GROMACS .gro file of C-alpha atoms in nm:
model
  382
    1UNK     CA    1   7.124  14.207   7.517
    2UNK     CA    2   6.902  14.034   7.785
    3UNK     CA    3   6.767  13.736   7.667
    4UNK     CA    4   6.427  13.640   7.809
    5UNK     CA    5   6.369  13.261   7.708
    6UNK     CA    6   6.455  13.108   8.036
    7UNK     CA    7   6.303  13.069   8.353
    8UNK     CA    8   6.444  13.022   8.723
    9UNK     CA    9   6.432  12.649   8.714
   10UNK     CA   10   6.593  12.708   8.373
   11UNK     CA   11   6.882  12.911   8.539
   12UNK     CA   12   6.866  12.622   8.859
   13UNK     CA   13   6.962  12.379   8.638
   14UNK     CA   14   7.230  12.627   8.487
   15UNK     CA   15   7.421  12.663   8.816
   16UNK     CA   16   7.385  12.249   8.849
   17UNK     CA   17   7.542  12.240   8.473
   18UNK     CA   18   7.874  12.515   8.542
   19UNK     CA   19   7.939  12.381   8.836
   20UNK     CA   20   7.951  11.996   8.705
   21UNK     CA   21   8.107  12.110   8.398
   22UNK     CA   22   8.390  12.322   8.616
   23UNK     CA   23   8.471  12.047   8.871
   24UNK     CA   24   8.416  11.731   8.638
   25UNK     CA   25   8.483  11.804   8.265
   26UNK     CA   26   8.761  12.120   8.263
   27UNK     CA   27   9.055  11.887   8.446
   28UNK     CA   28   9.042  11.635   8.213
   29UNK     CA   29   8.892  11.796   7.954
   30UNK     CA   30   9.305  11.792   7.770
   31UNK     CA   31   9.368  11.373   7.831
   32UNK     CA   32   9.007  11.321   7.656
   33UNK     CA   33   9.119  11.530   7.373
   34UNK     CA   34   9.442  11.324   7.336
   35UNK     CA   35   9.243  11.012   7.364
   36UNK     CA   36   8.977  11.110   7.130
   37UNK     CA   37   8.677  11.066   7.365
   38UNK     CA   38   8.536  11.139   7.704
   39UNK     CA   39   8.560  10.829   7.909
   40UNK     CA   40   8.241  10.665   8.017
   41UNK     CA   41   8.236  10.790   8.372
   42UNK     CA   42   8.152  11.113   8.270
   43UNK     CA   43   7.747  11.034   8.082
   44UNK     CA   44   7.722  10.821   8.416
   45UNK     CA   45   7.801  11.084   8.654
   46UNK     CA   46   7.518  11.288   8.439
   47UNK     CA   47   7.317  11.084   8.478
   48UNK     CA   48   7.325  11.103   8.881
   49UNK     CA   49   7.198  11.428   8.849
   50UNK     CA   50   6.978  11.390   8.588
   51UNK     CA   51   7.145  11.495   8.300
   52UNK     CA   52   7.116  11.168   8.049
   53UNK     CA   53   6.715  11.134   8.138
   54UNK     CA   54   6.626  11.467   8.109
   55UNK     CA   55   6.339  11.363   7.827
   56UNK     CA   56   6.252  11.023   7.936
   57UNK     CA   57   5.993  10.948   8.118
   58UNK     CA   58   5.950  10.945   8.504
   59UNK     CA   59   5.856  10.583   8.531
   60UNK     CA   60   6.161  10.461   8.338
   61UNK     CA   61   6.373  10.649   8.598
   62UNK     CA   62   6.356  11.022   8.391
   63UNK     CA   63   6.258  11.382   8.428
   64UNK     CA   64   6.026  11.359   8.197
   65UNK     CA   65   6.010  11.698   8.055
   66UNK     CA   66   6.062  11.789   7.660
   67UNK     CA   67   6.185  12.139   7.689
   68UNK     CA   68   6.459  12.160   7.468
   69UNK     CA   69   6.579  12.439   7.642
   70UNK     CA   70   6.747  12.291   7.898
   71UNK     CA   71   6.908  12.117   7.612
   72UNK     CA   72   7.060  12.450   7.473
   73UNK     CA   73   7.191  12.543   7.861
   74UNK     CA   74   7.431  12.226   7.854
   75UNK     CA   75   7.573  12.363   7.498
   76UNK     CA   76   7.594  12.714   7.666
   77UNK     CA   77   7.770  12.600   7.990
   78UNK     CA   78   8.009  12.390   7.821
   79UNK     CA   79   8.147  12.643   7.528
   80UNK     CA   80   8.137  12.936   7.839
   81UNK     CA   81   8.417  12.687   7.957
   82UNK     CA   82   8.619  12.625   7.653
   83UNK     CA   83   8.517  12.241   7.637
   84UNK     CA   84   8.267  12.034   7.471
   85UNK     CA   85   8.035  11.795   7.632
   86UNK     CA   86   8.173  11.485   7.387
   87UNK     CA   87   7.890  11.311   7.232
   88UNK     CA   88   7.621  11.391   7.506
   89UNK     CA   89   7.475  11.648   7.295
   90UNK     CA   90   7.422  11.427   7.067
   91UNK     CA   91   7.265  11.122   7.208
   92UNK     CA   92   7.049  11.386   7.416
   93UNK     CA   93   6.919  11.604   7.104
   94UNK     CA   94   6.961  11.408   6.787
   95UNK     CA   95   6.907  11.040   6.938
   96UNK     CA   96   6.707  11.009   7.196
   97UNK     CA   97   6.411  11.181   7.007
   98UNK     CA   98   6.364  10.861   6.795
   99UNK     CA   99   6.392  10.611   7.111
  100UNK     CA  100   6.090  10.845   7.258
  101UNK     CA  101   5.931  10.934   6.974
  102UNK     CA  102   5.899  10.550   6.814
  103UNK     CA  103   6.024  10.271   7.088
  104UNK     CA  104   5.713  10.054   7.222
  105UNK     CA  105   5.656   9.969   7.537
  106UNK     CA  106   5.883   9.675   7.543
  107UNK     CA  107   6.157   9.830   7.383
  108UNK     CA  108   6.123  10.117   7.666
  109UNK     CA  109   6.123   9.900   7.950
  110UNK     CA  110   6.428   9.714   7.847
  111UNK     CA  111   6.641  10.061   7.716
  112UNK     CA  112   6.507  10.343   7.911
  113UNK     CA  113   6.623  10.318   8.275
  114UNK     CA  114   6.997  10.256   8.158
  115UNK     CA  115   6.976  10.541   7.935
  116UNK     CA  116   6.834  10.727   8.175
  117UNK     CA  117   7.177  10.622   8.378
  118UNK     CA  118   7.406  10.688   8.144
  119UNK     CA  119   7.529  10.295   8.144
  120UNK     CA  120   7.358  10.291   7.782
  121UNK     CA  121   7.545  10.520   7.548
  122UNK     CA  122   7.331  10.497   7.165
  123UNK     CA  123   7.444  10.679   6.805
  124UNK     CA  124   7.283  10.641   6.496
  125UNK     CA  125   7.445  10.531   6.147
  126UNK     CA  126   7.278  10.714   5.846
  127UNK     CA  127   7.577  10.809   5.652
  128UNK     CA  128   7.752  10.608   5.390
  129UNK     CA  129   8.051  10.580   5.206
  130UNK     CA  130   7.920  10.757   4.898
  131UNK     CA  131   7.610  10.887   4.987
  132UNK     CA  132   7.630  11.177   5.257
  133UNK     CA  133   7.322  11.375   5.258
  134UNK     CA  134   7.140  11.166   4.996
  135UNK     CA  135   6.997  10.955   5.259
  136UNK     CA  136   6.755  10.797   4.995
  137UNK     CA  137   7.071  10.660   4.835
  138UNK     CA  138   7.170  10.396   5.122
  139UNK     CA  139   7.309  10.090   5.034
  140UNK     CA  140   7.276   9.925   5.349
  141UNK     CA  141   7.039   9.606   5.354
  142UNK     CA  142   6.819   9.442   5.624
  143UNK     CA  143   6.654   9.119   5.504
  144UNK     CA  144   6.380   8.961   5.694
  145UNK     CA  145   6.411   8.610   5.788
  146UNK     CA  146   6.179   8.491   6.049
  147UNK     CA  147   6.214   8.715   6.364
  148UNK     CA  148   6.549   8.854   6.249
  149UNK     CA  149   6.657   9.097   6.021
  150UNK     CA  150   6.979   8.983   5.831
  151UNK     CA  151   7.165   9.316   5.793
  152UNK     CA  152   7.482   9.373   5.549
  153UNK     CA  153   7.676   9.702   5.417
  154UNK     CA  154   7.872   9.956   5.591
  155UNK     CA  155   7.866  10.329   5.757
  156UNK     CA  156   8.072  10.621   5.818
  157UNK     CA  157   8.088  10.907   5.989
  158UNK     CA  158   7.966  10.772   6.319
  159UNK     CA  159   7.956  11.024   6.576
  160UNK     CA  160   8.005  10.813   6.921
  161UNK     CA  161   7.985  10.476   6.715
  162UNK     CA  162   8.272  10.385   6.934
  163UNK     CA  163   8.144  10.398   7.259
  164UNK     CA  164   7.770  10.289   7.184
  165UNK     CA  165   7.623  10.010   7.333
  166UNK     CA  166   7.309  10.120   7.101
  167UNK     CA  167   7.323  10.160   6.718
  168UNK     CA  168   7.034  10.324   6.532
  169UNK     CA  169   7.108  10.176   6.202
  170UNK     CA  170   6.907  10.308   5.883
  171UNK     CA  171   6.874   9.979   5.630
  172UNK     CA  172   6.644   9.933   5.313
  173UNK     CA  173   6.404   9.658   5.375
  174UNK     CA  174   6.256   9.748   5.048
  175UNK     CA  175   6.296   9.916   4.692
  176UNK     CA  176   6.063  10.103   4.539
  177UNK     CA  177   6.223  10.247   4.181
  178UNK     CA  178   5.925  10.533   4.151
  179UNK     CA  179   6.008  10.600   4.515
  180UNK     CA  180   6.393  10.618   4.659
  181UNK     CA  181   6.250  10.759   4.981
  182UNK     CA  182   6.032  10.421   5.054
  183UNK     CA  183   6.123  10.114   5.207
  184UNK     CA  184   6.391  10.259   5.451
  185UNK     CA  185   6.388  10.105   5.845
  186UNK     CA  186   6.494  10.180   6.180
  187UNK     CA  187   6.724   9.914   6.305
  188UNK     CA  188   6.883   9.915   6.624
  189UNK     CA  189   7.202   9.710   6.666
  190UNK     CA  190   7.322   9.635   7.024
  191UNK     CA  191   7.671   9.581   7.104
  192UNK     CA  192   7.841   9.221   7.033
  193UNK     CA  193   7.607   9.125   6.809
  194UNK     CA  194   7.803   8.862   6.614
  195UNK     CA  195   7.906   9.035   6.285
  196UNK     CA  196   7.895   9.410   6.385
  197UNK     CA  197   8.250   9.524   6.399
  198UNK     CA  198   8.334   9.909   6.460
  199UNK     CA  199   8.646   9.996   6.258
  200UNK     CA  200   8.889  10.284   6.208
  201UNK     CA  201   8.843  10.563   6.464
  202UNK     CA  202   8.870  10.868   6.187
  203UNK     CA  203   9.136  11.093   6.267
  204UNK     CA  204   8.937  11.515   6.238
  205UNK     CA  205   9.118  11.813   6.256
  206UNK     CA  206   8.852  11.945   6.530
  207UNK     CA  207   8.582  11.807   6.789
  208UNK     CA  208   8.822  11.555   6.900
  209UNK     CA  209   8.697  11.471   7.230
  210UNK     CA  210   8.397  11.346   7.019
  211UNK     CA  211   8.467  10.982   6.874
  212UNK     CA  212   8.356  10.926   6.506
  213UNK     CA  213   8.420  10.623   6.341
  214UNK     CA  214   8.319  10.320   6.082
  215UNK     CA  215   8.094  10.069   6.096
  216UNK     CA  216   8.061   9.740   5.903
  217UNK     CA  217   7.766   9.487   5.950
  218UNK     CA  218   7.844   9.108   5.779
  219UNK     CA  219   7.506   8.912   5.822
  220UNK     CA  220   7.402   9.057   6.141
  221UNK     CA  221   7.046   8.911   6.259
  222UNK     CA  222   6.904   9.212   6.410
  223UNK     CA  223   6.556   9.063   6.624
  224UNK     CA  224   6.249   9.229   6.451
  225UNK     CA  225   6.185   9.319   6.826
  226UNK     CA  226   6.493   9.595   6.762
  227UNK     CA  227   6.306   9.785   6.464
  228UNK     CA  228   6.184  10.111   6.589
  229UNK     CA  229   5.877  10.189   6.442
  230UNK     CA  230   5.747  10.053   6.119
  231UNK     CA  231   5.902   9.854   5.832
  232UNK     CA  232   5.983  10.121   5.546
  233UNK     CA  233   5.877  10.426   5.785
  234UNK     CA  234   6.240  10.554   5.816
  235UNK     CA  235   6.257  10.851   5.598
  236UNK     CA  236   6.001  11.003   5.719
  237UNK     CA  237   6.083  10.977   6.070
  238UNK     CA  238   6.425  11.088   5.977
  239UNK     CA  239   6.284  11.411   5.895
  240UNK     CA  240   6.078  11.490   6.168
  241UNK     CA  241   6.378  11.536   6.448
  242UNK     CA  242   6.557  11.747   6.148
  243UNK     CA  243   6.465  12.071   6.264
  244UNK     CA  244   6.612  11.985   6.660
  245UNK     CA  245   6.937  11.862   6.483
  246UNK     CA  246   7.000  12.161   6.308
  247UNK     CA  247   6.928  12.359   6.620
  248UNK     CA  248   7.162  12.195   6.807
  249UNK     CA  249   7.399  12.233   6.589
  250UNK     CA  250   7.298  12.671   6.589
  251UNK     CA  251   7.290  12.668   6.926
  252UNK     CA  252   7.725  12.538   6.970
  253UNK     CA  253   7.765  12.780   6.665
  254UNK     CA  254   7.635  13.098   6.905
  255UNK     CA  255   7.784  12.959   7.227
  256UNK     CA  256   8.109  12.870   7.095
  257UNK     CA  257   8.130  13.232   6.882
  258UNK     CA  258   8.047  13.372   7.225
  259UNK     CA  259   8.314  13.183   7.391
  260UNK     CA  260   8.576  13.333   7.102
  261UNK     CA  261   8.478  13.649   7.172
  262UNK     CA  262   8.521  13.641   7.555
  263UNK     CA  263   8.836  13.447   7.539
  264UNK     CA  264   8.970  13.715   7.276
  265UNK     CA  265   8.871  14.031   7.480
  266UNK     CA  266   9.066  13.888   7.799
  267UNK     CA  267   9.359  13.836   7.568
  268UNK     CA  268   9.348  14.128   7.396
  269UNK     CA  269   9.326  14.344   7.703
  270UNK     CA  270   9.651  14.154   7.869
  271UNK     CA  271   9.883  14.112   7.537
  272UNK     CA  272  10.134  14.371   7.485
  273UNK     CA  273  10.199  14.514   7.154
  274UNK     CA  274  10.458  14.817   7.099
  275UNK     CA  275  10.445  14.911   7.432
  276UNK     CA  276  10.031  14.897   7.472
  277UNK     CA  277   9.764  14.661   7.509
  278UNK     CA  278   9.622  14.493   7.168
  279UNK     CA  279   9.327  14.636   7.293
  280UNK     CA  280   9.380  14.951   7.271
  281UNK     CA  281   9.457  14.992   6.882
  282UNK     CA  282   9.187  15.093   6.677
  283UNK     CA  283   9.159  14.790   6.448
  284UNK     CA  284   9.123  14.554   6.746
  285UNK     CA  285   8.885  14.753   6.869
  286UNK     CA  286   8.642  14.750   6.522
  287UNK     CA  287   8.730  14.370   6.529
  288UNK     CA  288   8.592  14.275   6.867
  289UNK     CA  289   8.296  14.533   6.788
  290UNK     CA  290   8.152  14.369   6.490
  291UNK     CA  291   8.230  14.021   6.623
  292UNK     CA  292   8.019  14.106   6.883
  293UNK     CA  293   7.724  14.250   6.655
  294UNK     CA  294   7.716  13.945   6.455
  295UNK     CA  295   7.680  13.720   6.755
  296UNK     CA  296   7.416  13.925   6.904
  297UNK     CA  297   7.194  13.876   6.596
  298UNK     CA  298   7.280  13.529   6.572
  299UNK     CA  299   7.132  13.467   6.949
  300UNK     CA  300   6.819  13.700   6.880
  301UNK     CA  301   6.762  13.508   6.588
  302UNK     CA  302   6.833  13.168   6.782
  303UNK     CA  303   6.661  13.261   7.093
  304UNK     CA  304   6.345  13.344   6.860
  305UNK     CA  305   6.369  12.951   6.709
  306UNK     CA  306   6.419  12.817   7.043
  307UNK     CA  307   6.087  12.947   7.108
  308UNK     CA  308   5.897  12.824   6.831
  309UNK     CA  309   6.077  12.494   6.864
  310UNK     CA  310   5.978  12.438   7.203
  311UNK     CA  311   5.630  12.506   7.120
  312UNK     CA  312   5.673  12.263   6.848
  313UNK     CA  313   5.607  12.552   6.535
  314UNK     CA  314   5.960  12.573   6.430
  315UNK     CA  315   5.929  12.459   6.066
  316UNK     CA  316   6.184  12.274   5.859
  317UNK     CA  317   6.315  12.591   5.642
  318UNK     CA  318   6.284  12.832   5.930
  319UNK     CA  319   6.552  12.560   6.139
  320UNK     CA  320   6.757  12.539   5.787
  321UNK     CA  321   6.797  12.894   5.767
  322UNK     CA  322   6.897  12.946   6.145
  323UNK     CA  323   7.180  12.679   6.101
  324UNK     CA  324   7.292  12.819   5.825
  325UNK     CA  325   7.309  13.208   5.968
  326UNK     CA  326   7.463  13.092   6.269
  327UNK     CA  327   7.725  12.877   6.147
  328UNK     CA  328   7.822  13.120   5.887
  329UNK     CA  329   7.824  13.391   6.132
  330UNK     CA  330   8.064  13.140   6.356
  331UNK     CA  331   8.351  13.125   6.078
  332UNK     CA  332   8.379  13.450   6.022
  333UNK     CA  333   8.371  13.519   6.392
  334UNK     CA  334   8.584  13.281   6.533
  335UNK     CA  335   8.851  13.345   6.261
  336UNK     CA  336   8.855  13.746   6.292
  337UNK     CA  337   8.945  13.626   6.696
  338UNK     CA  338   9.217  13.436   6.601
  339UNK     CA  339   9.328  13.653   6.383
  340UNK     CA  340   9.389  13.947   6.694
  341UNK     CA  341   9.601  13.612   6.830
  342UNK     CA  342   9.820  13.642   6.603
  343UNK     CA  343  10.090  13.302   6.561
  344UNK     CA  344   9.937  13.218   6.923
  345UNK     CA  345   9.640  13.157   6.766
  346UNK     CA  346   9.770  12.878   6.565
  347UNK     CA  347   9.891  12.686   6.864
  348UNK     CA  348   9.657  12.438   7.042
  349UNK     CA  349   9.735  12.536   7.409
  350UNK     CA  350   9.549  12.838   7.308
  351UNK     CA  351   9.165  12.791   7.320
  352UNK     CA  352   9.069  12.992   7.047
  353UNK     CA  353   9.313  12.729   6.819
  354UNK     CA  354   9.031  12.450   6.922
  355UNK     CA  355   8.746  12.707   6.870
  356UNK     CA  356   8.851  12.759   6.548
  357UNK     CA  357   8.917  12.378   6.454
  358UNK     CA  358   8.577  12.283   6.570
  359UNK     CA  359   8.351  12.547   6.395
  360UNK     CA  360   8.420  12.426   6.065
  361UNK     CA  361   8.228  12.126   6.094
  362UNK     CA  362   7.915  12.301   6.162
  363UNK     CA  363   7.847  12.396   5.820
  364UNK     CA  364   7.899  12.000   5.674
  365UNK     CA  365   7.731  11.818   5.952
  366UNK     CA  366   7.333  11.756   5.961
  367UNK     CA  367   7.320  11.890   5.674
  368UNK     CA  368   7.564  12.144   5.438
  369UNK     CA  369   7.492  12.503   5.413
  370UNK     CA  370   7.407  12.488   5.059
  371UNK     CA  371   7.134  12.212   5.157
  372UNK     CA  372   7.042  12.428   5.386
  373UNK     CA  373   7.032  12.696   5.089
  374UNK     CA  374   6.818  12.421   4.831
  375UNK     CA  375   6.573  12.412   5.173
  376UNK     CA  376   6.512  12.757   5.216
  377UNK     CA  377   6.480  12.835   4.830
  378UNK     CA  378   6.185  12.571   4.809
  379UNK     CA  379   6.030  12.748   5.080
  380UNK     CA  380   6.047  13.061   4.899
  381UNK     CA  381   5.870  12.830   4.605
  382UNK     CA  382   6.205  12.843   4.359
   0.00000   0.00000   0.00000
């Protein structure tokens, strides 16, 4: 169906994308797997052409422009070649948006232009052994002594903790017993800060050009010039980018189920099967057919949240449901497509074998499907 959200500069920046994405990222795109993360090179290289400063602003070396769409053509480029862009998406749509939304001037002046390069590569730490989405459970401590923060405990789950040279750590300055929520701060912990180790690289069955690993933090002085925002303000900024998380995390879901389908029509239409083409039975025809019906909805449905997140009315249960239609719609998708593969699709040298591997993340991360089911029932007022 034709989809109407974009505009020529929009589809510009498209061609720019493909074309980056076919000479720079498809070649290699096997070796990063195998090393478990795209080298550095590549968020540089983006940020030549503007890429990694799409958001910030001009005068720190950026674009300056907010439209999250451009945002959702990167995802769409990428999965329409079989790869992911690493953790770019990430430090683009879930990261950045704090560094904008709460760094002062300072902070911007010393940060911005290198993340506007691409020499500054940032992830943030909320997760904890023990606490996953209760993020008003954290352990992790930040003292205040002087003009440092003295910050102890540990995180996991790190998307691109490996490679940072920024850490967005979420500490309790504070405890409240009538209030978990309170007394939560934004921290953000540079590189070879005496005390902040990164451990164990964590070995996933999918999304393994993305590094994700563990942090520790023994008596790290963080400067109180590295808090973003105000002391005990955390929470609250933590849900305010929600809704953009969970829409990036839709908008892989729809390109990636798109991607299966493509990648299983070409195969189906080549592979021979009792002396005709997979295609042509029945069954594989009803497969492909409904696969396709459920990804249409899922982009009308998308496309329609784009919208209202770009002009900032997309609401916290309207983004909850979204992720959770579209990443439910991508399991069942991706695995009737590999299912039509038969034993091929079990083998990695086939791409529906990583398709498959990396959509079932996207109902755990930033945030389950059944939190996303708790979110939309308190909307309805159950």
């Amino acid at each position: 169906m034709r989809r109407d959200i974009y505009t020529a500069d929009h589809e510009a920046f498209r061609e720019l994308v493909r074309d980056f994405v076919t000479r720079e990222v498809v070649p290699g795109y096997e070796e990063w797997e195998r090393a478990g993360r795209m080298p550095r090179h590549i968020f540089e290289q983006l940020g030549d052409i503007g890429v990694m400063g799409l958001a910030i602003p001009e005068e720190y070396g950026g674009a300056g422009t907010d439209d999250y769409r451009y945002n959702a053509i990167l995802q769409e480029e990428a999965s329409r070649a079989l790869v992911t862009l690493g953790t770019v998406r990430t430090q683009l749509d879930v990261i950045l948006p704090y560094f904008l939304a709460y760094a002062n001037k300072e902070q911007r002046s010393r940060w911005f232009p290198e993340l506007a390069a691409g020499r500054l590569l940032t992830a943030i730490a909320m997760t904890e052994p023990g606490t996953g989405s209760d993020l008003a459970g954290i352990r992790t401590t930040a003292v205040r002594d002087g003009d440092d923060y003295v910050l102890n405990g540990a995180k996991t789950f790190i998307t691109g903790g490996l490679l940072a040279d920024l850490v967005i750590v979420v500490a309790r300055t504070s405890s409240d017993p009538d209030n978990r929520r309170a007394g939560l701060t934004l921290l953000v912990v540079e590189e070879g800060m005496p005390g902040f180790t990164k451990g164990r690289e964590l070995d996933k069955i999918g999304i393994r050009v993305q590094d994700t690993v563990e942090l520790a933090f023994d008596d790290v002085r963080v400067p109180v010039a590295n808090r973003l925002g105000e002391e005990g303000k955390a929470f609250s900024y933590l849900g305010r980018n929600l809704p953009q998380e969970r829409m990036t995390v839709a908008v892989g879901s729809v390109a990636q189920s798109r991607a299966a389908l493509d990648t299983t029509l070409a195969y189906a239409k080549d592979r021979q099967v009792f002396g005709n083409t997979l295609a042509s039975f029945q069954n594989t025809k009803f497969e492909l057919a409904a696969v396709s019906t459920e990804v249409e909805a899922a982009q009308a449905l998308l496309d329609r949240a784009i919208t209202e997140l770009v002009a900032g009315r997309l609401s916290g249960a309207d983004a909850a449901r979204v992720k959770l239609f579209c990443t439910e719609m991508q399991a069942r998708c991706v695995d009737r497509c590999l299912q039509l593969f038969g034993g091929y699709g079990y083998i990695r040298e086939y791409p529906i074998a990583r398709l498959y591997a990396d959509a079932r993340i996207t109902r755990i991360y930033a945030g389950t499907s059944e939190v996303m089911k708790v979110i939309v029932a308190k909307s309805l007022g159950l």
